[in-house]
Coordinates of C-alpha atoms in Angstrom, one line a residue:
Chain Y
X1392 CA 0.0 0.0 0.0
X1393 CA 1.4 3.4 -1.0
X1394 CA 1.2 6.4 1.2
X1395 CA -1.6 7.9 -0.8
X1396 CA -3.5 4.6 -0.7
X1397 CA -3.4 4.8 3.1
X1398 CA -4.9 8.3 3.1
X1399 CA -7.4 7.5 0.4
X1400 CA -8.8 4.9 2.7
X1401 CA -9.4 7.7 5.2
X1402 CA -11.2 10.1 2.8
X1403 CA -14.8 9.1 3.4
X1404 CA -14.2 9.2 7.2
X1405 CA -12.6 12.6 6.8
X1406 CA -15.5 13.8 4.6
X1407 CA -18.0 12.9 7.3
X1408 CA -15.9 14.0 10.2
X1409 CA -15.3 10.5 11.6
X1410 CA -11.5 10.7 11.9
X1411 CA -10.3 11.0 15.4
X1412 CA -8.1 14.0 16.2
X1413 CA -4.8 12.3 15.7
X1414 CA -5.7 10.8 12.3
X1415 CA -7.4 14.0 11.2
X1416 CA -4.2 16.0 11.9
X1417 CA -2.1 13.4 10.0
X1418 CA -4.6 13.4 7.1
X1419 CA -4.6 17.2 6.8
X1420 CA -0.8 17.3 6.9
X1421 CA -0.7 14.8 4.1
X1422 CA -3.2 16.8 2.0
X1423 CA -1.1 19.9 2.5
X1424 CA 1.8 18.3 0.8
X1425 CA 0.0 16.0 -1.8
X1426 CA -1.7 17.7 -4.6
X1427 CA -3.3 14.5 -5.9
X1428 CA -4.9 13.6 -2.6
X1429 CA -6.0 17.2 -2.1
X1430 CA -7.7 17.2 -5.5
X1431 CA -9.4 13.9 -4.8
X1432 CA -10.6 15.2 -1.5
X1433 CA -11.9 18.3 -3.1
X1434 CA -13.8 16.2 -5.6
X1435 CA -15.4 14.2 -2.9
X1436 CA -16.5 17.3 -1.0
X1437 CA -17.9 18.8 -4.2
X1438 CA -19.9 15.6 -4.9
X1439 CA -21.1 15.5 -1.3
X1440 CA -22.2 19.1 -1.7
X1441 CA -24.1 18.4 -4.8
X1442 CA -25.8 15.4 -3.2
X1443 CA -26.8 17.6 -0.2
X1444 CA -28.7 19.8 -2.6
X1445 CA -31.0 16.9 -3.4
X1446 CA -34.5 17.5 -2.1
X1447 CA -36.9 14.7 -1.2
X1448 CA -40.5 15.5 -2.2
X1449 CA -42.9 15.5 0.7
X1450 CA -46.2 13.8 -0.1
X1451 CA -48.0 16.4 2.0
X1452 CA -50.1 16.7 5.2
X1453 CA -53.1 14.9 3.7
X1454 CA -51.0 11.9 2.9
X1455 CA -49.6 11.7 6.4
X1456 CA -53.0 12.0 8.0
X1457 CA -54.3 9.1 6.0
X1458 CA -51.1 6.9 6.4
X1459 CA -52.4 4.8 9.2
X1460 CA -55.7 4.1 7.5
X1461 CA -53.9 3.0 4.3
X1462 CA -51.6 0.8 6.4
X1463 CA -54.6 -0.8 8.1
X1464 CA -56.3 -1.4 4.7
X1465 CA -53.2 -3.1 3.4
X1466 CA -52.9 -5.2 6.5
X1467 CA -56.5 -6.2 6.3
X1468 CA -55.8 -7.4 2.8
X1469 CA -52.8 -9.4 3.8
X1470 CA -53.6 -10.6 7.3
X1471 CA -56.8 -10.5 9.1
X1472 CA -55.1 -11.1 12.4
X1473 CA -53.5 -7.7 12.5
X1474 CA -55.6 -6.4 15.4
X1475 CA -54.6 -9.2 17.7
X1476 CA -51.0 -8.1 18.5
X1477 CA -50.5 -10.4 21.4
X1478 CA -51.0 -13.4 19.2
X1479 CA -48.1 -12.4 17.1
X1480 CA -45.9 -12.0 20.1
X1481 CA -47.0 -15.5 21.3
X1482 CA -46.5 -17.0 17.9
X1483 CA -43.1 -15.5 17.7
X1484 CA -42.2 -17.0 21.1
X1485 CA -43.5 -20.4 20.1
X1486 CA -41.8 -20.1 16.8
X1487 CA -38.4 -19.5 18.5
X1488 CA -38.8 -22.6 20.5
X1489 CA -39.9 -24.5 17.4
X1490 CA -36.8 -23.4 15.6
X1491 CA -34.6 -24.4 18.5
X1492 CA -36.1 -27.8 18.8
X1493 CA -35.8 -28.3 15.0
X1494 CA -32.2 -27.2 15.1
X1495 CA -31.4 -29.8 17.8
X1496 CA -33.2 -32.5 15.9
X1497 CA -31.4 -31.6 12.8
X1498 CA -28.0 -31.7 14.5
X1499 CA -28.8 -35.1 16.0
X1500 CA -29.9 -36.4 12.7
X1501 CA -26.8 -35.0 11.0
X1502 CA -24.7 -36.8 13.6
X1503 CA -26.5 -40.1 13.0
X1504 CA -26.2 -39.7 9.2
X1505 CA -22.5 -38.9 9.4
X1506 CA -22.0 -41.9 11.7
X1507 CA -23.8 -44.2 9.3
X1508 CA -22.5 -43.0 6.1
X1509 CA -19.1 -41.5 6.7
X1510 CA -17.7 -43.2 9.8
X1511 CA -19.2 -46.7 9.2
X1512 CA -16.7 -49.4 8.4
X1513 CA -16.3 -50.1 4.7
X1514 CA -18.4 -53.1 3.9
X1515 CA -16.7 -56.2 2.6
X1516 CA -16.7 -55.8 -1.2
X1517 CA -18.2 -59.1 -1.9
X1518 CA -19.5 -60.9 1.1
X1519 CA -21.2 -64.1 0.6
X1520 CA -24.9 -64.1 1.5
X1521 CA -25.9 -67.7 1.7
X1522 CA -29.7 -67.8 1.7
X1523 CA -30.3 -71.4 1.2
X1524 CA -33.7 -73.0 1.4
X1525 CA -34.1 -76.2 3.3
X1526 CA -33.6 -78.0 0.1
X1527 CA -30.4 -76.1 -0.4
X1528 CA -31.7 -74.0 -3.3
X1529 CA -30.8 -70.4 -2.8
X1530 CA -33.9 -68.4 -2.1
X1531 CA -32.8 -65.6 -4.3
X1532 CA -32.3 -68.0 -7.1
X1533 CA -35.7 -69.5 -6.4
X1534 CA -37.3 -66.1 -6.4
X1535 CA -35.8 -65.3 -9.8
X1536 CA -36.5 -68.7 -11.3
X1537 CA -40.0 -69.5 -10.3
X1538 CA -40.4 -72.2 -12.8
X1539 CA -37.3 -74.1 -11.7
X1540 CA -37.9 -77.3 -9.9
X1541 CA -36.9 -76.6 -6.4
X1542 CA -36.4 -80.2 -5.7
X1543 CA -33.5 -80.4 -8.2
X1544 CA -30.0 -81.0 -7.1
X1545 CA -28.6 -78.3 -4.8
X1546 CA -27.3 -75.4 -6.7
X1547 CA -24.1 -73.6 -5.8
X1548 CA -24.4 -70.9 -3.3
X1549 CA -25.1 -67.5 -4.7
X1550 CA -22.5 -64.9 -3.8
X1551 CA -23.8 -61.3 -4.1
X1552 CA -22.6 -58.0 -3.1
X1553 CA -24.0 -57.0 0.2
X1554 CA -25.7 -54.0 -1.2
X1555 CA -27.9 -56.0 -3.4
X1556 CA -29.3 -58.8 -1.5
X1557 CA -32.3 -60.6 -2.7
X1558 CA -35.5 -60.4 -0.6
X1559 CA -36.1 -63.5 1.3
X1560 CA -39.8 -63.5 1.1
X1561 CA -40.4 -62.4 -2.5
X1562 CA -43.3 -64.5 -3.8
X1563 CA -42.5 -66.9 -6.4
X1564 CA -43.3 -65.7 -9.9
X1565 CA -42.7 -62.0 -9.1
X1566 CA -39.4 -60.2 -9.8
X1567 CA -37.6 -59.1 -6.7
X1568 CA -37.9 -55.4 -6.1
X1569 CA -34.7 -53.3 -6.6
X1570 CA -32.7 -52.7 -3.5
X1571 CA -32.9 -48.9 -3.5
X1572 CA -36.5 -48.5 -4.3
X1573 CA -38.1 -46.4 -1.6
X1574 CA -40.7 -48.2 0.6
X1575 CA -43.4 -45.6 -0.3
X1576 CA -45.2 -46.2 -3.5
X1577 CA -44.5 -43.3 -5.8
X1578 CA -44.9 -43.0 -9.5
X1579 CA -41.8 -42.9 -11.7
X1580 CA -42.6 -39.3 -12.7
X1581 CA -42.7 -38.2 -9.1
X1582 CA -39.5 -40.0 -8.3
X1583 CA -37.8 -38.4 -11.3
X1584 CA -38.9 -34.9 -10.3
X1585 CA -37.7 -35.5 -6.7
X1586 CA -34.5 -36.8 -8.0
X1587 CA -34.0 -33.8 -10.2
X1588 CA -34.8 -31.4 -7.3
X1589 CA -32.3 -33.2 -5.1
X1590 CA -29.7 -33.1 -7.7
X1591 CA -30.3 -29.4 -8.1
X1592 CA -30.0 -28.9 -4.3
X1593 CA -26.8 -30.9 -4.2
X1594 CA -25.2 -29.0 -7.1
X1595 CA -26.2 -25.7 -5.4
X1596 CA -24.8 -26.9 -2.1
X1597 CA -21.4 -27.7 -3.8
X1598 CA -21.4 -24.3 -5.5
X1599 CA -22.3 -22.5 -2.2
X1600 CA -19.5 -24.3 -0.4
X1601 CA -17.1 -23.3 -3.1
X1602 CA -18.2 -19.7 -2.8
X1603 CA -18.1 -19.8 1.0
X1604 CA -14.7 -21.3 1.2
X1605 CA -13.0 -20.1 -1.9
X1606 CA -10.6 -17.3 -2.3
X1607 CA -12.5 -14.1 -3.4
X1608 CA -9.3 -12.9 -5.1
X1609 CA -9.4 -15.9 -7.5
X1610 CA -11.3 -14.4 -10.3
X1611 CA -10.9 -17.4 -12.6
X1612 CA -12.6 -19.7 -10.0
X1613 CA -15.4 -17.1 -9.5
X1614 CA -16.0 -16.9 -13.2
X1615 CA -16.7 -20.6 -13.1
X1616 CA -18.9 -20.2 -10.1
X1617 CA -20.8 -17.4 -11.8
X1618 CA -21.3 -19.6 -14.9
X1619 CA -22.6 -22.5 -12.8
X1620 CA -24.8 -20.3 -10.8
X1621 CA -26.3 -19.0 -14.0
X1622 CA -26.9 -22.5 -15.3
X1623 CA -28.6 -23.4 -12.0
X1624 CA -30.8 -20.3 -12.1
X1625 CA -31.9 -21.1 -15.6
X1626 CA -33.4 -24.4 -14.6
X1627 CA -34.6 -23.3 -11.1
X1628 CA -38.2 -22.6 -12.1
X1629 CA -38.6 -26.0 -13.9
X1630 CA -37.1 -27.8 -10.9
X1631 CA -39.4 -25.9 -8.5
X1632 CA -42.5 -26.6 -10.6
X1633 CA -41.5 -30.2 -11.1
X1634 CA -41.5 -30.8 -7.3
X1635 CA -44.7 -31.3 -5.4
X1636 CA -43.0 -30.9 -2.0
X1637 CA -43.5 -27.5 -0.6
X1638 CA -40.3 -27.5 1.4
X1639 CA -38.3 -28.4 -1.6
X1640 CA -39.9 -25.7 -3.6
X1641 CA -39.2 -23.1 -0.9
X1642 CA -35.6 -24.2 -0.6
X1643 CA -35.1 -24.2 -4.4
X1644 CA -36.6 -20.7 -4.5
X1645 CA -34.3 -19.5 -1.7
X1646 CA -31.3 -21.0 -3.5
X1647 CA -32.4 -19.4 -6.7
X1648 CA -32.2 -15.9 -5.2
X1649 CA -28.7 -16.5 -3.8
X1650 CA -27.5 -18.1 -7.0
X1651 CA -28.8 -15.2 -8.9
X1652 CA -26.7 -12.9 -6.8
X1653 CA -23.7 -15.0 -7.5
X1654 CA -24.4 -15.1 -11.2
X1655 CA -24.7 -11.3 -11.3
X1656 CA -21.5 -10.4 -9.4
X1657 CA -20.4 -7.5 -11.5
X1658 CA -16.8 -8.1 -12.2
X1659 CA -14.6 -11.1 -11.7
X1660 CA -14.7 -11.6 -8.0
X1661 CA -16.1 -8.5 -6.4
X1662 CA -15.0 -9.0 -2.8
X1663 CA -17.7 -6.9 -1.3
X1664 CA -20.4 -8.7 -3.2
X1665 CA -19.0 -12.0 -2.3
X1666 CA -18.9 -11.0 1.4
X1667 CA -22.6 -10.0 1.2
X1668 CA -23.5 -13.3 -0.3
X1669 CA -21.6 -15.2 2.3
X1670 CA -23.2 -13.3 5.1
X1671 CA -26.6 -13.9 3.6
X1672 CA -25.9 -17.6 3.4
X1673 CA -24.9 -17.6 7.0
X1674 CA -27.7 -15.4 8.2
X1675 CA -30.4 -17.5 6.5
X1676 CA -28.8 -20.8 7.5
X1677 CA -29.0 -22.0 3.9
X1678 CA -26.4 -24.8 4.2
X1679 CA -28.2 -26.1 7.3
X1680 CA -31.5 -26.1 5.5
X1681 CA -29.9 -28.1 2.7
X1682 CA -28.5 -30.6 5.1
X1683 CA -31.9 -31.0 6.8
X1684 CA -33.6 -31.4 3.4
X1685 CA -31.1 -34.0 2.4
X1686 CA -31.6 -36.0 5.6
X1687 CA -35.4 -35.7 5.2
X1688 CA -35.3 -36.9 1.7
X1689 CA -33.1 -39.9 2.6
X1690 CA -36.2 -42.1 2.7
X1691 CA -36.1 -45.5 4.3
X1692 CA -35.3 -48.3 1.9
X1693 CA -36.0 -52.0 2.3
X1694 CA -33.7 -53.6 4.7
X1695 CA -31.0 -55.9 3.6
X1696 CA -32.1 -59.5 3.2
X1697 CA -31.9 -61.1 6.6
X1698 CA -30.4 -64.4 7.0
X1699 CA -32.7 -66.9 8.5
Chain A
X775 CA -34.3 9.2 13.7
X776 CA -36.1 10.4 16.8
X777 CA -35.8 8.7 20.2
X778 CA -38.7 6.8 21.5
X779 CA -40.0 6.7 25.0
X780 CA -39.3 3.6 27.1
X781 CA -43.0 3.4 27.8
X782 CA -43.9 3.1 24.1
X783 CA -41.4 0.2 23.7
X784 CA -42.9 -1.6 26.7
X785 CA -46.4 -1.2 25.4
X786 CA -45.3 -2.4 22.0
X787 CA -43.7 -5.5 23.5
X788 CA -46.9 -6.1 25.5
X789 CA -48.7 -6.2 22.1
X790 CA -50.9 -3.2 22.7
X791 CA -52.5 -2.3 19.4
X792 CA -52.8 1.4 20.2
X793 CA -49.0 1.5 20.8
X794 CA -48.5 0.4 17.2
X795 CA -50.5 3.2 15.9
X796 CA -48.4 5.5 18.0
X797 CA -45.2 4.0 16.7
X798 CA -46.4 4.3 13.1
X799 CA -47.3 7.9 13.5
X800 CA -44.1 8.7 15.3
X801 CA -41.8 7.0 12.6
X802 CA -43.8 7.1 9.4
X803 CA -42.0 10.1 8.0
X804 CA -38.5 8.8 8.9
X805 CA -39.2 5.3 7.5
X806 CA -40.8 6.8 4.4
X807 CA -37.8 9.1 3.9
X808 CA -35.3 6.3 4.1
X809 CA -37.6 4.2 1.8
X810 CA -37.7 7.1 -0.7
X811 CA -33.9 7.5 -0.6
X812 CA -33.5 3.8 -1.2
X813 CA -36.2 3.4 -3.9
X814 CA -36.2 6.8 -5.6
X815 CA -39.9 7.1 -6.2
X816 CA -43.0 7.6 -4.1
X817 CA -44.9 4.5 -5.1
X818 CA -42.1 2.1 -4.1
X819 CA -41.3 4.1 -1.0
X820 CA -44.9 4.0 0.2
X821 CA -45.0 0.2 -0.5
X822 CA -41.7 -0.4 1.3
X823 CA -42.6 1.8 4.3
X824 CA -45.9 0.0 4.9
X825 CA -44.1 -3.3 4.5
X826 CA -41.6 -2.2 7.2
X827 CA -44.4 -1.5 9.7
X828 CA -46.1 -4.7 9.0
X829 CA -42.9 -6.6 9.5
X830 CA -42.1 -4.7 12.7
X831 CA -45.6 -5.4 14.0
X832 CA -45.1 -9.1 13.4
X833 CA -41.6 -9.3 14.8
X834 CA -42.0 -7.1 17.8
X835 CA -41.5 -10.1 20.0
X836 CA -37.9 -10.3 18.8
X837 CA -37.2 -6.6 19.6
X838 CA -34.7 -6.3 22.4
X839 CA -35.7 -3.9 25.1
X840 CA -32.3 -2.3 25.2
X841 CA -32.3 -1.6 21.4
X842 CA -33.4 1.6 19.8
X843 CA -36.7 1.4 18.1
X844 CA -35.7 3.8 15.3
X845 CA -32.5 1.8 14.5
X846 CA -34.5 -1.4 14.5
X847 CA -37.0 0.1 12.0
X848 CA -34.1 1.3 9.9
X849 CA -32.7 -2.2 9.9
X850 CA -36.0 -3.7 8.8
X851 CA -36.3 -1.1 6.1
X852 CA -32.8 -1.9 4.7
X853 CA -33.3 -5.7 4.8
X854 CA -36.7 -5.5 3.3
X855 CA -35.4 -3.3 0.5
X856 CA -32.5 -5.5 -0.3
X857 CA -34.7 -8.6 -0.3
X858 CA -37.2 -6.9 -2.6
X859 CA -34.4 -5.9 -5.0
X860 CA -33.1 -9.5 -5.0
X861 CA -36.5 -10.9 -5.7
X862 CA -37.1 -8.7 -8.7
X863 CA -35.7 -10.0 -12.0
X864 CA -32.6 -8.3 -13.0
X865 CA -33.2 -5.7 -15.6
X866 CA -30.5 -5.2 -18.2
X867 CA -30.5 -1.7 -19.5
X868 CA -27.9 -0.6 -22.0
X869 CA -26.0 2.6 -21.3
X870 CA -27.4 4.0 -24.5
X871 CA -30.9 3.3 -23.4
X872 CA -30.3 5.0 -20.1
X873 CA -29.0 8.1 -21.8
X874 CA -32.0 8.2 -24.1
X875 CA -34.3 7.9 -21.1
X876 CA -32.6 10.8 -19.4
X877 CA -33.0 12.9 -22.5
X878 CA -36.7 12.6 -22.2
X879 CA -38.9 14.2 -19.5
X880 CA -39.2 11.2 -17.2
X881 CA -41.9 10.1 -14.9
X882 CA -39.6 11.1 -12.1
X883 CA -39.3 14.7 -13.2
X884 CA -43.1 14.9 -13.5
X885 CA -43.4 13.4 -10.0
X886 CA -40.9 15.9 -8.7
X887 CA -42.6 18.8 -10.4
X888 CA -46.0 17.7 -9.0
X889 CA -45.0 17.1 -5.5
X890 CA -41.8 18.8 -4.6
X891 CA -41.0 21.7 -7.0
X892 CA -41.8 25.2 -5.8
X893 CA -43.3 27.6 -8.3
X894 CA -40.1 29.7 -8.3
X895 CA -37.9 26.8 -9.2
X896 CA -36.2 27.0 -12.5
X897 CA -36.2 24.3 -15.0
X898 CA -32.5 23.9 -14.4
X899 CA -33.1 23.2 -10.7
X900 CA -35.7 20.6 -11.5
X901 CA -33.3 19.1 -14.0
X902 CA -30.6 18.9 -11.4
X903 CA -32.9 17.0 -9.0
X904 CA -33.6 14.5 -11.8
X905 CA -29.9 14.1 -12.5
X906 CA -29.2 13.5 -8.8
X907 CA -31.9 10.8 -8.6
X908 CA -30.6 9.2 -11.8
X909 CA -27.1 9.3 -10.4
X910 CA -28.4 7.5 -7.3
X911 CA -30.1 4.9 -9.5
X912 CA -26.7 4.1 -11.1
X913 CA -25.4 2.8 -7.8
X914 CA -25.7 -0.8 -6.8
X915 CA -28.3 -1.7 -4.1
X916 CA -25.5 -1.9 -1.4
X917 CA -23.7 1.2 -2.5
X918 CA -26.9 3.2 -2.5
X919 CA -27.9 1.9 0.9
X920 CA -24.6 2.8 2.5
X921 CA -24.5 6.2 0.9
X922 CA -28.0 7.3 1.8
X923 CA -27.7 6.0 5.4
X924 CA -24.4 8.0 5.8
X925 CA -25.3 11.0 3.8
X926 CA -29.0 11.6 4.5
X927 CA -29.7 9.8 7.7
X928 CA -26.5 10.6 9.6
X929 CA -25.7 7.1 10.6
X930 CA -22.0 6.5 11.5
X931 CA -20.0 4.0 9.5
X932 CA -19.9 1.7 12.5
X933 CA -23.7 1.8 12.8
X934 CA -24.2 1.1 9.1
X935 CA -21.8 -1.8 9.5
X936 CA -23.9 -3.2 12.3
X937 CA -27.2 -2.6 10.6
X938 CA -26.2 -4.3 7.4
X939 CA -24.1 -7.0 9.0
X940 CA -21.0 -6.1 6.9
X941 CA -17.5 -5.1 7.9
X942 CA -16.7 -1.5 8.5
X943 CA -14.0 -1.7 5.8
X944 CA -16.6 -2.9 3.4
X945 CA -18.9 0.1 4.3
X946 CA -16.0 2.5 3.7
X947 CA -15.2 0.8 0.4
X948 CA -18.8 0.9 -0.7
X949 CA -19.1 4.5 0.4
X950 CA -16.0 5.6 -1.4
X951 CA -17.1 3.7 -4.5
X952 CA -20.5 5.3 -4.5
X953 CA -19.0 8.8 -4.1
X954 CA -16.8 8.1 -7.1
X955 CA -19.7 6.9 -9.2
X956 CA -21.8 9.9 -8.2
X957 CA -19.0 12.2 -9.1
X958 CA -18.7 10.7 -12.5
X959 CA -22.4 11.0 -13.1
X960 CA -22.6 14.6 -11.9
X961 CA -19.2 15.8 -13.3
X962 CA -20.9 18.3 -15.6
X963 CA -22.0 20.3 -12.6
X964 CA -18.4 21.0 -11.7
X965 CA -17.7 23.1 -8.6
X966 CA -21.0 24.8 -8.8
X967 CA -22.0 24.0 -5.3
X968 CA -18.9 24.3 -3.3
X969 CA -17.7 22.4 -0.3
X970 CA -19.9 20.4 2.0
X971 CA -18.2 22.0 5.0

């Protein structure tokens, strides 16, 4: 930082009288010997003087006398409970507790999820699941081969990866359901839209993490972030409309607003704009909301085939 | 922003409906003024100021007794305005188009003439007011917010930093940048006005 840069950083404080005595004396001494800074300061003062001449039109006494009435009319349109102020206060109080309980539950669930998925020991890549029938015919094989004579000679044991065990009680003649099919019955279209929404949320999460943790000075990386944010914004409405889950819709809408901000960062990596985006993500707990949504959407799947 | 009585704050926190009317009547001009400075036109300023009071009414339970009511309303105004701007689709306006707009008598100049201009005002003075509003419009949402809070509402840099939840250095940077942009937009007025001091 050059000497002039140092004093330039003080100019707005000097303009509005926010420099303490020591800094003001130092600043004025510098201006006395630096024509460039003196000229810059003069320009600032001139601009401030021009802006001080701006006048704000007053709507007039009649407007102010009717302001409360207009406000009441708007409230009546928006919320019929306006007159019951205490209810709002109570609702706020209950809401605060609700948020706290939800936050605790979310943290516990996050811990459980991390424990199960991240910290769990890696499963044996190809454990043998021997699910033999009394006649030594593997049940899975029996399930997939309903017409096969189960009294035939014993077949070799079926070795399957642990993640794709066959159900032990699948009725003969029906194909075994896939391992990862959710328990709830949902149409393929619904599942597809949910999957799309969750992919969108996951991609947004990755982008936000990159923005939150990246170096704002890295303009190349931010150009990529901006591009990705723009891509996500362009499909946000279709993702939102494709989902019939209100919470997902709200989250996608919230993400869209933030992504739009990222996509419209003016130049390269505007550090101020990035900081505003980061503080917004923090303030609104966006990443936590994403985690909660991901846990919520991790629907129960059918349990592994138990061994009799 | 005026100071409120402690009794009013207590009555508000107790949810007394009459206290809300009192609060609105006490702060309506201040909130509207800030809203106007942020939005630049009466219609949006009215809409925003009403939104602020409705939000304040609903969130009064979260208001800390030791906080200042005026500062709290300012904070709500700022946040509501920034959120509204984010929700609105981005409008891309070419520099040429903006210049063309300015060359025409705009809605803003008519509004100004109708509600604010005195009969003795010259056309040049009215034109100046329009130019100043257009210069403010050229700022980003954050730059404008920081500038109007410091310049027209006498908030200290530290207070702005707290209200907007951004670092003081960022406030100074935004303020400096906004002043430079305003200077560029109003350069043709030169030293006509003289120093602020």
